[in-house]
Coordinates of C-alpha atoms in Angstrom, one line a residue:
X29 CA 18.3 13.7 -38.9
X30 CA 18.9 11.1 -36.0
X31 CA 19.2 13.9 -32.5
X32 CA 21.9 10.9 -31.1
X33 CA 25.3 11.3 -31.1
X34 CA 27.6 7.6 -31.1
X35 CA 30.6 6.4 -30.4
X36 CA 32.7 4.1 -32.1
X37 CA 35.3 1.9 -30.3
X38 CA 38.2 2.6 -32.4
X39 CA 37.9 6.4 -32.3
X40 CA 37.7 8.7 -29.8
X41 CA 36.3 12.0 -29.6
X42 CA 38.7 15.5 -30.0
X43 CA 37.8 17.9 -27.7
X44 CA 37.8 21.4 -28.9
X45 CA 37.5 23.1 -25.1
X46 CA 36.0 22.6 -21.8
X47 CA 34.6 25.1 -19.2
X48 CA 32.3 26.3 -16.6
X49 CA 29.4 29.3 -16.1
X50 CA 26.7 30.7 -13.8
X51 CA 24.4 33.5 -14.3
X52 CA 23.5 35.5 -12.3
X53 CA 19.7 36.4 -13.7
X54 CA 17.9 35.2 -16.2
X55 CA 19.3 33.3 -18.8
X56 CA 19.1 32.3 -22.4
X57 CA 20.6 29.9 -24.7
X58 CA 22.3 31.4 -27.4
X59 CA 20.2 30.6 -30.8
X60 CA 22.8 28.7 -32.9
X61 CA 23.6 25.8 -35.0
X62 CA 27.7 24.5 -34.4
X63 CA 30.0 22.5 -35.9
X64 CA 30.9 20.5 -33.2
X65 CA 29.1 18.3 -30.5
X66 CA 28.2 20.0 -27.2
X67 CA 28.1 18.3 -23.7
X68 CA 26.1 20.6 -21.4
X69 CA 25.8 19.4 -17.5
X70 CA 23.8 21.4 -15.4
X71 CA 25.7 21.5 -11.5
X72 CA 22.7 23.7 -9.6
X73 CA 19.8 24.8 -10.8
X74 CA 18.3 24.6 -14.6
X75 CA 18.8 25.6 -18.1
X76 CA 15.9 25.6 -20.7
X77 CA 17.1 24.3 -24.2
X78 CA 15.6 23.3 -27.4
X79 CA 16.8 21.3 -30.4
X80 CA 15.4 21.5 -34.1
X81 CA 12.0 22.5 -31.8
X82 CA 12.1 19.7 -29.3
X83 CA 12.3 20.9 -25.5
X84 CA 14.8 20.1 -22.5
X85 CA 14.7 21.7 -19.5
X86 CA 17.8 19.9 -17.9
X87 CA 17.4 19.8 -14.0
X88 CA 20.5 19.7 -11.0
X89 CA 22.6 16.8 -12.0
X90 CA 21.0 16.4 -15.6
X91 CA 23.4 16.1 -18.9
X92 CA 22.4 17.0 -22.7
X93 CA 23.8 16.4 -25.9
X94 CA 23.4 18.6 -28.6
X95 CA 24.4 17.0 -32.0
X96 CA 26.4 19.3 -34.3
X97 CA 24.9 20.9 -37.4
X98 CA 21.2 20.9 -35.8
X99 CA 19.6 24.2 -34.7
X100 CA 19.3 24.7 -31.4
X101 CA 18.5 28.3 -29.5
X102 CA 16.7 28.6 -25.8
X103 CA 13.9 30.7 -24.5
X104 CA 14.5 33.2 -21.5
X105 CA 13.8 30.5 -19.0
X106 CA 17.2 29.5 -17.1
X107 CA 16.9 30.1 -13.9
X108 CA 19.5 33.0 -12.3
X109 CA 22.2 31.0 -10.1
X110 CA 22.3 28.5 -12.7
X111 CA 25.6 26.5 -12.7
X112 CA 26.8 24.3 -15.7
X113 CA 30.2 23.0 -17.6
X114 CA 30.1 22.4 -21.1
X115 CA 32.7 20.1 -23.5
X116 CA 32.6 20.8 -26.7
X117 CA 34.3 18.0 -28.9
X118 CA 34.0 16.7 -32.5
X119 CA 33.8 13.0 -33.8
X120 CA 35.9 12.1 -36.7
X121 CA 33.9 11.7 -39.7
X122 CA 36.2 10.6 -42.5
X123 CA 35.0 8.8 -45.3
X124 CA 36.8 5.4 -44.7
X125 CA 35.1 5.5 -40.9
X126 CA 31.6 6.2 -42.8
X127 CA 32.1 2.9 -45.1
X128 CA 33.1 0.7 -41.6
X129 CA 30.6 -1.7 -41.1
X130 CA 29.8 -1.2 -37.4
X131 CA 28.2 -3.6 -35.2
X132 CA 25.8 -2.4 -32.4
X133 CA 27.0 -5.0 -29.8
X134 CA 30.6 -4.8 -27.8
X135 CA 32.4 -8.0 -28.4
X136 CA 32.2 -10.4 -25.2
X137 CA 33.9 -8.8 -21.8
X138 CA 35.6 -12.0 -21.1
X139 CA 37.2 -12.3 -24.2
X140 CA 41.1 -11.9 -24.0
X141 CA 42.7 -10.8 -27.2
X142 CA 41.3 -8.1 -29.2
X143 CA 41.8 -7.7 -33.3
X144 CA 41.1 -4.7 -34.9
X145 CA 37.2 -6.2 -36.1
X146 CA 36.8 -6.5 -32.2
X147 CA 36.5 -2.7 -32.0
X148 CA 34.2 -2.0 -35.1
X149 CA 31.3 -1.5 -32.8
X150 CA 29.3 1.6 -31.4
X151 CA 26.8 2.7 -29.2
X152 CA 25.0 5.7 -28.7
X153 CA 24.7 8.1 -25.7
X154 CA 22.0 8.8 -24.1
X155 CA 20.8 12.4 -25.1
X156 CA 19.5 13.4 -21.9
X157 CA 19.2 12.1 -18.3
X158 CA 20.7 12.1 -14.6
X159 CA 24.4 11.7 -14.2
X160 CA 26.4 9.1 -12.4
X161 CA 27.8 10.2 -9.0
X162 CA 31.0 11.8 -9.2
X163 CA 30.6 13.7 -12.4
X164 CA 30.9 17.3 -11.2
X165 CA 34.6 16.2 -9.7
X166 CA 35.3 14.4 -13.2
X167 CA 34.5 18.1 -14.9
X168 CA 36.5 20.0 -12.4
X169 CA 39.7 17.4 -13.1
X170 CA 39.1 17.6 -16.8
X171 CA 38.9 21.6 -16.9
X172 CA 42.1 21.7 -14.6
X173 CA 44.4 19.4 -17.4
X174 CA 44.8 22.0 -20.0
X175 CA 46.2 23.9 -17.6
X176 CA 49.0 21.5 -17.6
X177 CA 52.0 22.1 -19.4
X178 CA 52.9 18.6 -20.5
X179 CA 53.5 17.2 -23.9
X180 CA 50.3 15.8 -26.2
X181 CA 48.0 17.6 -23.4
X182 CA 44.8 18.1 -25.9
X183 CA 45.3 14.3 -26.7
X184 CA 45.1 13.3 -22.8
X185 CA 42.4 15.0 -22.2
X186 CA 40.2 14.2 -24.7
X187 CA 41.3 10.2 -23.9
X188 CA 39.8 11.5 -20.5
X189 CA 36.5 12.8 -22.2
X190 CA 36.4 9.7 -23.9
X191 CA 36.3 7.3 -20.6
X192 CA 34.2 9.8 -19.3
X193 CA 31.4 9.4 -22.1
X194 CA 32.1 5.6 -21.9
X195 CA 31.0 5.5 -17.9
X196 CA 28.3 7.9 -18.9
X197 CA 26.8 5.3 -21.3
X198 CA 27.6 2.2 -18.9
X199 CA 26.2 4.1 -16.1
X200 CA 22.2 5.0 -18.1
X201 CA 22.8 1.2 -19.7
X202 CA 22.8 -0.4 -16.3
X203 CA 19.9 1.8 -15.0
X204 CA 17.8 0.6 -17.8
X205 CA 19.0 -3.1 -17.3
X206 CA 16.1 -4.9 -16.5
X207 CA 15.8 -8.3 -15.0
X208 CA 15.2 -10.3 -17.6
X209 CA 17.2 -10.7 -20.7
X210 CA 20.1 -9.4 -19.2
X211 CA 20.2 -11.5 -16.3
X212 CA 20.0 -14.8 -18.3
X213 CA 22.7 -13.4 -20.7
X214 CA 24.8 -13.2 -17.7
X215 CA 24.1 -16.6 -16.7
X216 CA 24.5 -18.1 -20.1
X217 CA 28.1 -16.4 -20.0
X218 CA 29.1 -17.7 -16.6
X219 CA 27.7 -21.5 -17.7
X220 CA 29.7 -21.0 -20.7
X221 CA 33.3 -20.1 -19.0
X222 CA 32.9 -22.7 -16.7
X223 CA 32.2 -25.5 -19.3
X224 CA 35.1 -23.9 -21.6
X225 CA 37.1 -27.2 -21.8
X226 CA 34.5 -29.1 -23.0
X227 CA 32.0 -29.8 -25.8
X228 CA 28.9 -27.3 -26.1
X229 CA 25.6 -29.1 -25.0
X230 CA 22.5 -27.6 -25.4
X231 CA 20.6 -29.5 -23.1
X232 CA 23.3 -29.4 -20.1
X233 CA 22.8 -25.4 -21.0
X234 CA 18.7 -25.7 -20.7
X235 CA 19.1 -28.4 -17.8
X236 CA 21.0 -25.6 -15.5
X237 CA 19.3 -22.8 -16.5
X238 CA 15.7 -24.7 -16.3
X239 CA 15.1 -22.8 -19.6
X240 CA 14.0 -23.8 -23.2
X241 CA 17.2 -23.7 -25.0
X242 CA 15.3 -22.0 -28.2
X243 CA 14.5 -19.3 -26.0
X244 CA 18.2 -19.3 -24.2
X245 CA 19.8 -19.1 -27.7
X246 CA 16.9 -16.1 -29.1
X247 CA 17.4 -14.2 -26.0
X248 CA 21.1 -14.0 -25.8
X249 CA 21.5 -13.6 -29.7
X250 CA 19.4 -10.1 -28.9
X251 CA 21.2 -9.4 -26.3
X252 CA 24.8 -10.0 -27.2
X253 CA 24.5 -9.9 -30.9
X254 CA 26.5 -13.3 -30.6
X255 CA 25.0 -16.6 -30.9
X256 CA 25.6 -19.1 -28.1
X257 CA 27.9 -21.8 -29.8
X258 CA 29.9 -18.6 -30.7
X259 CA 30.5 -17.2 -27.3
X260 CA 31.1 -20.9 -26.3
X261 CA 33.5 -21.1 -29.3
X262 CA 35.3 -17.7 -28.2
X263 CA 35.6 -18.6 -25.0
X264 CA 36.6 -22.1 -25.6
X265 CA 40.0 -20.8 -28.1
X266 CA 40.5 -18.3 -25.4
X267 CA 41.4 -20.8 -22.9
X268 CA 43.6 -22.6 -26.1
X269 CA 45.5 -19.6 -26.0
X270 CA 45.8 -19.2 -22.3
X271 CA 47.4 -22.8 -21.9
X272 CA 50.0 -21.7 -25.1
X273 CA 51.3 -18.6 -22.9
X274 CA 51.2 -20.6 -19.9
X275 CA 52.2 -24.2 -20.3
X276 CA 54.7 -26.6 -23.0
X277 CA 51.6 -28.3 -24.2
X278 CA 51.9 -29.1 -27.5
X279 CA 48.7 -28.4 -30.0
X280 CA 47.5 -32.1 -30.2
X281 CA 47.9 -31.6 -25.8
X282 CA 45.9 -28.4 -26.0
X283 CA 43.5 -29.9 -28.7
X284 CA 42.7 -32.9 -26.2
X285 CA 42.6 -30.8 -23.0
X286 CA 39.7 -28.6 -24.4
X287 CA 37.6 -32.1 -25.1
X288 CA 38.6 -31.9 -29.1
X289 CA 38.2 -35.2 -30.1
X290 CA 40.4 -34.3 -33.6
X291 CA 43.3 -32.0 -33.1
X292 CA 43.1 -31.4 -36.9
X293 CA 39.1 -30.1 -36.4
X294 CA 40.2 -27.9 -33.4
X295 CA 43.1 -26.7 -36.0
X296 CA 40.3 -25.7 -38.2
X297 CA 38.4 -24.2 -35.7
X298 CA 41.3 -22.2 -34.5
X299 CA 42.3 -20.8 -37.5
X300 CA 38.5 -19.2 -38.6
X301 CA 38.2 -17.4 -35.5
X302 CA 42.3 -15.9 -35.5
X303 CA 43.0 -16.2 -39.2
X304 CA 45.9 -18.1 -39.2
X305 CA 46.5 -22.4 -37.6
X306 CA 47.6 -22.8 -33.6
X307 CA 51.0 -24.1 -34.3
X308 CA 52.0 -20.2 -36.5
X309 CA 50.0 -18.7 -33.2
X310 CA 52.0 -20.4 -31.2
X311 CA 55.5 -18.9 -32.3
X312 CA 54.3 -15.9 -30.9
X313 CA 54.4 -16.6 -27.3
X314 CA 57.8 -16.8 -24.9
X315 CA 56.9 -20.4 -23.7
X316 CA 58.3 -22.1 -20.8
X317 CA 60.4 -25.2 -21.4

């Protein structure tokens, strides 16, 4: 059974409770296999853990996950003074969310509008490593809201556990970015948004990058999970829609101001990446005269 716990972008997880401990001699961890997910972050000192017989020893400013429903127990081997906060939470495991196809990429930052395939993705947390700075103060305002009186409290805070397991994964996803793929992702995206009102071209693309465009498109396809003509594409529509909030431009306007040569092929475009033709889209929008 996979040790990683993930997170899907159209669920959050339900946090059963939150708190804090130190010990005062040696310590172990109890020997025990849960129902629900455990965050464990150790504030001073160190805590000795394993999982289905793999070893942790999580250090001063270290975090672990232990997945539910796989034994875990510890060995007398925490160090007295010890100081750590636990969440314990659970992911919703129903059996429509089991039968979503999931994607392992996000969907493009610069993107716009979201629709509900947008946040079919996940993305798994790191099971062990050094926090982000800050992270004892996010515990300590975390175990202070359910002492709140206010209406939908449990559902706050674990929206607040949430965000905080999202910055946890941004944060270990940026210390393993390395210099390389990433980067020319990055400047693949940038080219893209400012070329969004015209044509795709490959070699203008290779030509500014000084890159083999075969490599360009393998490179960001890993990356991204997106191909280049699509991002282009996305990004493209999303200025179509920008200019129907913003301006009285009619479609054939729009179509022409994007560099479509055919207002009926942009029409076509349109309507396979939003499911329904630019003029219907358009009603939507409170448009100035």
């Amino acid at each position: 059974m996979d040790a990683h716990l993930t997170l899907t972008a159209d669920r959050f997880p339900l946090v059963r409770d939150i708190g804090w401990n130190q010990t005062e001699e040696l310590y172990t961890h109890p020997d025990r296999t849960l129902d629900y997910h455990v965050f464990l972050y150790v504030a001073s000192g160190s805590m000795q853990v394993e999982e289905e017989g793999v070893p942790f020893l999580i250090q001063a400013k270290q975090y672990l996950f232990l997945k539910k429903g796989l034994h875990h127990w510890g060995r007398h081997e925490t160090a007295a003074g010890t100081q750590w906060y636990w969440i314990h939470f659970n992911m919703e495991n129903s059996e429509d969310h089991e039968n979503t196809p999931y994607k392992e990429k996000a969907p493009l930052p610069e993107l716009a509008l979201y629709y509900p395939d947008h946040y079919r993705y996940r993305l798994t947390l790191p099971k062990h490593g050094t926090a982000f700075p800050g992270m004892e103060n996010r515990l300590n305002a975390l175990m202070k809201m359910p002492q709140k009186v206010r209406s939908h409290q449990m559902t706050r805070t674990s929206l607040s556990v949430y965000e905080l397991l999202l910055d946890l994964h941004q944060a270990s996803t940026l210390e393993r970015k390395s210099t390389g793929a990433e980067e020319i992702s990055e400047r693949i995206i940038a080219f893209l948004g400012s070329h969004s009102c015209e044509p795709f071209s490959a070699s203008h693309l290779a030509a500014a990058l000084n890159l083999n465009y075969s490599y360009l498109s393998a490179t960001f396809k890993r990356v991204t999970g997106q191909t280049i003509i699509e991002a282009h594409t996305r990004l493209r529509l999303q200025h179509a829609v920008a200019l129907m909030r913003s301006s009285s431009l009619n479609i054939s306007d729009i179509s022409d101001r994007l560099g479509y040569q055919n207002p009926f092929y942009f029409s076509r475009v349109f309507k396979k990446m939003y499911g329904e033709s630019p003029s219907s889209y358009l009603k939507q929008f409170y448009r100035p005269y």
